[in-house]
PDB file of C-alpha atoms in Angstrom:
ATOM      1  CA  UNK X   1     113.361 -12.021  97.485  1.00  0.00           C
ATOM      2  CA  UNK X   2     110.145 -13.662  98.733  1.00  0.00           C
ATOM      3  CA  UNK X   3     111.795 -14.317 102.160  1.00  0.00           C
ATOM      4  CA  UNK X   4     112.585 -10.582 102.444  1.00  0.00           C
ATOM      5  CA  UNK X   5     109.054  -9.632 101.651  1.00  0.00           C
ATOM      6  CA  UNK X   6     107.689 -12.024 104.302  1.00  0.00           C
ATOM      7  CA  UNK X   7     110.236 -10.664 106.891  1.00  0.00           C
ATOM      8  CA  UNK X   8     109.184  -7.057 106.372  1.00  0.00           C
ATOM      9  CA  UNK X   9     105.795  -7.163 108.003  1.00  0.00           C
ATOM     10  CA  UNK X  10     107.180  -8.855 111.096  1.00  0.00           C
ATOM     11  CA  UNK X  11     109.883  -6.266 111.514  1.00  0.00           C
ATOM     12  CA  UNK X  12     107.431  -3.424 111.008  1.00  0.00           C
ATOM     13  CA  UNK X  13     105.394  -4.719 113.945  1.00  0.00           C
ATOM     14  CA  UNK X  14     108.289  -4.479 116.363  1.00  0.00           C
ATOM     15  CA  UNK X  15     108.315  -1.670 119.027  1.00  0.00           C
ATOM     16  CA  UNK X  16     111.941  -0.932 118.367  1.00  0.00           C
ATOM     17  CA  UNK X  17     115.142  -2.360 116.948  1.00  0.00           C
ATOM     18  CA  UNK X  18     116.896  -2.715 120.287  1.00  0.00           C
ATOM     19  CA  UNK X  19     115.769  -3.477 123.838  1.00  0.00           C
ATOM     20  CA  UNK X  20     116.683   0.153 124.775  1.00  0.00           C
ATOM     21  CA  UNK X  21     114.362   1.480 122.072  1.00  0.00           C
ATOM     22  CA  UNK X  22     111.586  -0.836 123.104  1.00  0.00           C
ATOM     23  CA  UNK X  23     112.076   0.153 126.782  1.00  0.00           C
ATOM     24  CA  UNK X  24     111.864   3.918 125.931  1.00  0.00           C
ATOM     25  CA  UNK X  25     108.788   3.432 123.697  1.00  0.00           C
ATOM     26  CA  UNK X  26     107.019   1.175 126.280  1.00  0.00           C
ATOM     27  CA  UNK X  27     107.674   3.549 129.125  1.00  0.00           C
ATOM     28  CA  UNK X  28     106.390   6.617 127.340  1.00  0.00           C
ATOM     29  CA  UNK X  29     103.405   4.929 125.688  1.00  0.00           C
ATOM     30  CA  UNK X  30     102.408   2.381 128.225  1.00  0.00           C
ATOM     31  CA  UNK X  31     103.640   3.587 131.669  1.00  0.00           C
ATOM     32  CA  UNK X  32     100.292   2.456 133.149  1.00  0.00           C
ATOM     33  CA  UNK X  33     100.314  -0.830 131.322  1.00  0.00           C
ATOM     34  CA  UNK X  34      98.649  -2.753 134.231  1.00  0.00           C
ATOM     35  CA  UNK X  35      95.567  -0.526 133.741  1.00  0.00           C
ATOM     36  CA  UNK X  36      95.588  -0.898 129.988  1.00  0.00           C
ATOM     37  CA  UNK X  37      93.861  -3.591 127.839  1.00  0.00           C
ATOM     38  CA  UNK X  38      96.471  -6.218 127.182  1.00  0.00           C
ATOM     39  CA  UNK X  39      95.763  -6.266 123.465  1.00  0.00           C
ATOM     40  CA  UNK X  40      97.289  -2.803 123.279  1.00  0.00           C
ATOM     41  CA  UNK X  41     100.607  -4.181 124.637  1.00  0.00           C
ATOM     42  CA  UNK X  42     101.103  -7.154 122.326  1.00  0.00           C
ATOM     43  CA  UNK X  43     103.852  -5.722 120.120  1.00  0.00           C
ATOM     44  CA  UNK X  44     106.129  -4.966 123.092  1.00  0.00           C
ATOM     45  CA  UNK X  45     105.421  -7.756 125.493  1.00  0.00           C
ATOM     46  CA  UNK X  46     106.491 -11.390 125.361  1.00  0.00           C
ATOM     47  CA  UNK X  47     103.733 -13.955 125.124  1.00  0.00           C
ATOM     48  CA  UNK X  48     104.116 -15.507 128.688  1.00  0.00           C
ATOM     49  CA  UNK X  49     104.063 -12.056 130.360  1.00  0.00           C
ATOM     50  CA  UNK X  50     101.200 -10.934 128.113  1.00  0.00           C
ATOM     51  CA  UNK X  51      99.134 -14.044 129.051  1.00  0.00           C
ATOM     52  CA  UNK X  52      99.701 -13.123 132.870  1.00  0.00           C
ATOM     53  CA  UNK X  53      98.706  -9.525 132.120  1.00  0.00           C
ATOM     54  CA  UNK X  54      95.510 -10.807 130.529  1.00  0.00           C
ATOM     55  CA  UNK X  55      94.712 -12.805 133.694  1.00  0.00           C
ATOM     56  CA  UNK X  56      95.463  -9.763 135.758  1.00  0.00           C
ATOM     57  CA  UNK X  57      93.235  -7.513 133.611  1.00  0.00           C
ATOM     58  CA  UNK X  58      90.407 -10.082 133.784  1.00  0.00           C
ATOM     59  CA  UNK X  59      90.806 -10.152 137.621  1.00  0.00           C
ATOM     60  CA  UNK X  60      90.717  -6.350 137.833  1.00  0.00           C
ATOM     61  CA  UNK X  61      87.664  -6.077 135.563  1.00  0.00           C
ATOM     62  CA  UNK X  62      85.930  -8.283 138.123  1.00  0.00           C
ATOM     63  CA  UNK X  63      86.501  -5.485 140.684  1.00  0.00           C
ATOM     64  CA  UNK X  64      89.049  -7.450 142.625  1.00  0.00           C
ATOM     65  CA  UNK X  65      92.368  -6.352 144.166  1.00  0.00           C
ATOM     66  CA  UNK X  66      94.743  -8.652 142.193  1.00  0.00           C
ATOM     67  CA  UNK X  67      98.469  -9.295 142.003  1.00  0.00           C
ATOM     68  CA  UNK X  68      99.503  -5.666 141.049  1.00  0.00           C
ATOM     69  CA  UNK X  69      98.851  -3.529 144.057  1.00  0.00           C
ATOM     70  CA  UNK X  70     101.472  -0.808 143.499  1.00  0.00           C
ATOM     71  CA  UNK X  71     103.138   0.880 140.605  1.00  0.00           C
ATOM     72  CA  UNK X  72     105.599  -1.847 139.265  1.00  0.00           C
ATOM     73  CA  UNK X  73     108.093   0.861 137.996  1.00  0.00           C
ATOM     74  CA  UNK X  74     108.256   2.483 141.504  1.00  0.00           C
ATOM     75  CA  UNK X  75     107.677  -0.472 143.804  1.00  0.00           C
ATOM     76  CA  UNK X  76     105.333   1.878 145.608  1.00  0.00           C
ATOM     77  CA  UNK X  77     101.648   2.844 145.603  1.00  0.00           C
ATOM     78  CA  UNK X  78     102.336   6.665 145.576  1.00  0.00           C
ATOM     79  CA  UNK X  79     105.059   8.803 144.140  1.00  0.00           C
ATOM     80  CA  UNK X  80     106.320   9.781 140.747  1.00  0.00           C
ATOM     81  CA  UNK X  81     109.261   8.777 138.481  1.00  0.00           C
ATOM     82  CA  UNK X  82     111.039  12.022 137.206  1.00  0.00           C
ATOM     83  CA  UNK X  83     113.601  12.315 134.418  1.00  0.00           C
ATOM     84  CA  UNK X  84     113.836   8.617 133.426  1.00  0.00           C
ATOM     85  CA  UNK X  85     117.070   7.410 131.846  1.00  0.00           C
ATOM     86  CA  UNK X  86     117.485   4.173 129.972  1.00  0.00           C
ATOM     87  CA  UNK X  87     120.772   2.176 130.055  1.00  0.00           C
ATOM     88  CA  UNK X  88     121.415  -1.104 128.337  1.00  0.00           C
ATOM     89  CA  UNK X  89     122.879  -3.657 130.656  1.00  0.00           C
ATOM     90  CA  UNK X  90     123.985  -6.515 128.470  1.00  0.00           C
ATOM     91  CA  UNK X  91     122.230  -7.734 125.422  1.00  0.00           C
ATOM     92  CA  UNK X  92     118.773  -8.404 127.023  1.00  0.00           C
ATOM     93  CA  UNK X  93     118.371  -6.012 129.987  1.00  0.00           C
ATOM     94  CA  UNK X  94     117.658  -2.310 130.267  1.00  0.00           C
ATOM     95  CA  UNK X  95     117.853  -0.279 133.469  1.00  0.00           C
ATOM     96  CA  UNK X  96     115.322   2.510 133.773  1.00  0.00           C
ATOM     97  CA  UNK X  97     116.782   4.922 136.335  1.00  0.00           C
ATOM     98  CA  UNK X  98     114.731   7.886 137.655  1.00  0.00           C
ATOM     99  CA  UNK X  99     114.355  10.336 140.536  1.00  0.00           C
ATOM    100  CA  UNK X 100     111.622   9.151 142.806  1.00  0.00           C
ATOM    101  CA  UNK X 101     109.560  11.975 144.270  1.00  0.00           C
ATOM    102  CA  UNK X 102     106.928  11.753 146.939  1.00  0.00           C
ATOM    103  CA  UNK X 103     106.082  14.949 148.733  1.00  0.00           C
ATOM    104  CA  UNK X 104     109.394  16.142 150.153  1.00  0.00           C
ATOM    105  CA  UNK X 105     111.081  12.783 149.601  1.00  0.00           C
ATOM    106  CA  UNK X 106     113.586  12.572 146.709  1.00  0.00           C
ATOM    107  CA  UNK X 107     115.742   9.605 145.874  1.00  0.00           C
ATOM    108  CA  UNK X 108     117.328   7.831 142.980  1.00  0.00           C
ATOM    109  CA  UNK X 109     115.711   4.534 142.003  1.00  0.00           C
ATOM    110  CA  UNK X 110     115.724   2.141 139.123  1.00  0.00           C
ATOM    111  CA  UNK X 111     113.734  -0.681 137.701  1.00  0.00           C
ATOM    112  CA  UNK X 112     114.900  -3.234 135.142  1.00  0.00           C
ATOM    113  CA  UNK X 113     113.222  -4.571 132.015  1.00  0.00           C
ATOM    114  CA  UNK X 114     114.277  -8.104 130.889  1.00  0.00           C
ATOM    115  CA  UNK X 115     113.829  -8.932 127.254  1.00  0.00           C
ATOM    116  CA  UNK X 116     113.628 -11.910 124.964  1.00  0.00           C
ATOM    117  CA  UNK X 117     113.825 -12.070 121.120  1.00  0.00           C
ATOM    118  CA  UNK X 118     110.506 -13.401 120.094  1.00  0.00           C
ATOM    119  CA  UNK X 119     108.899 -13.629 116.624  1.00  0.00           C
ATOM    120  CA  UNK X 120     111.683 -11.419 115.229  1.00  0.00           C
ATOM    121  CA  UNK X 121     111.341  -8.651 117.773  1.00  0.00           C
ATOM    122  CA  UNK X 122     112.701  -7.618 121.249  1.00  0.00           C
ATOM    123  CA  UNK X 123     109.881  -8.065 123.730  1.00  0.00           C
ATOM    124  CA  UNK X 124     109.652  -7.385 127.417  1.00  0.00           C
ATOM    125  CA  UNK X 125     109.742 -10.589 129.412  1.00  0.00           C
ATOM    126  CA  UNK X 126     109.722  -9.173 132.940  1.00  0.00           C
ATOM    127  CA  UNK X 127     109.909  -5.982 134.984  1.00  0.00           C
ATOM    128  CA  UNK X 128     112.069  -6.079 138.113  1.00  0.00           C
ATOM    129  CA  UNK X 129     111.052  -3.365 140.597  1.00  0.00           C
ATOM    130  CA  UNK X 130     113.373  -1.262 142.542  1.00  0.00           C
ATOM    131  CA  UNK X 131     113.041  -3.644 145.493  1.00  0.00           C
ATOM    132  CA  UNK X 132     114.070  -6.612 143.295  1.00  0.00           C
ATOM    133  CA  UNK X 133     110.615  -8.089 142.880  1.00  0.00           C
ATOM    134  CA  UNK X 134     109.810  -9.787 139.580  1.00  0.00           C
ATOM    135  CA  UNK X 135     106.440  -8.805 138.083  1.00  0.00           C
ATOM    136  CA  UNK X 136     106.267 -12.037 136.017  1.00  0.00           C
ATOM    137  CA  UNK X 137     106.854 -14.161 139.192  1.00  0.00           C
ATOM    138  CA  UNK X 138     104.263 -12.159 141.173  1.00  0.00           C
ATOM    139  CA  UNK X 139     101.606 -12.505 138.505  1.00  0.00           C
ATOM    140  CA  UNK X 140     102.304 -16.201 138.016  1.00  0.00           C
ATOM    141  CA  UNK X 141     102.015 -16.941 141.753  1.00  0.00           C
ATOM    142  CA  UNK X 142      98.778 -14.982 142.065  1.00  0.00           C
ATOM    143  CA  UNK X 143      97.204 -16.324 138.785  1.00  0.00           C
ATOM    144  CA  UNK X 144      98.334 -19.970 139.286  1.00  0.00           C
ATOM    145  CA  UNK X 145      95.872 -22.295 137.543  1.00  0.00           C
TER     146      UNK X 145
END
């Protein structure tokens, strides 16, 4: 009985019960996550990625152009993602497909979120842009100690 009571608060802190639910919630609530204070992302983002986002945030607060120089969802500096669709691909991967629009240009694109099960919750470990670039790898290379 005590173990169940201890597990309840951890489960309540999760952003969703499945990677797809976390992906949908994160996309809708934190689309501009790279411009948000990292402490707001802690329930959805895995510790290693969150640490890198903290470094990026500190760099940007210093007025620098840092590792993230384009919208990671789009893999572009300009444009818009329209009508996002979320599709689980295996146990720990979710594809976010959307229609990319920039002026007259329209094309189908997708990004992928990779997940880990951490502290009882599904958390985002990486975002793979439409061009195949890893956000985590890009941040780690830029913010290497």
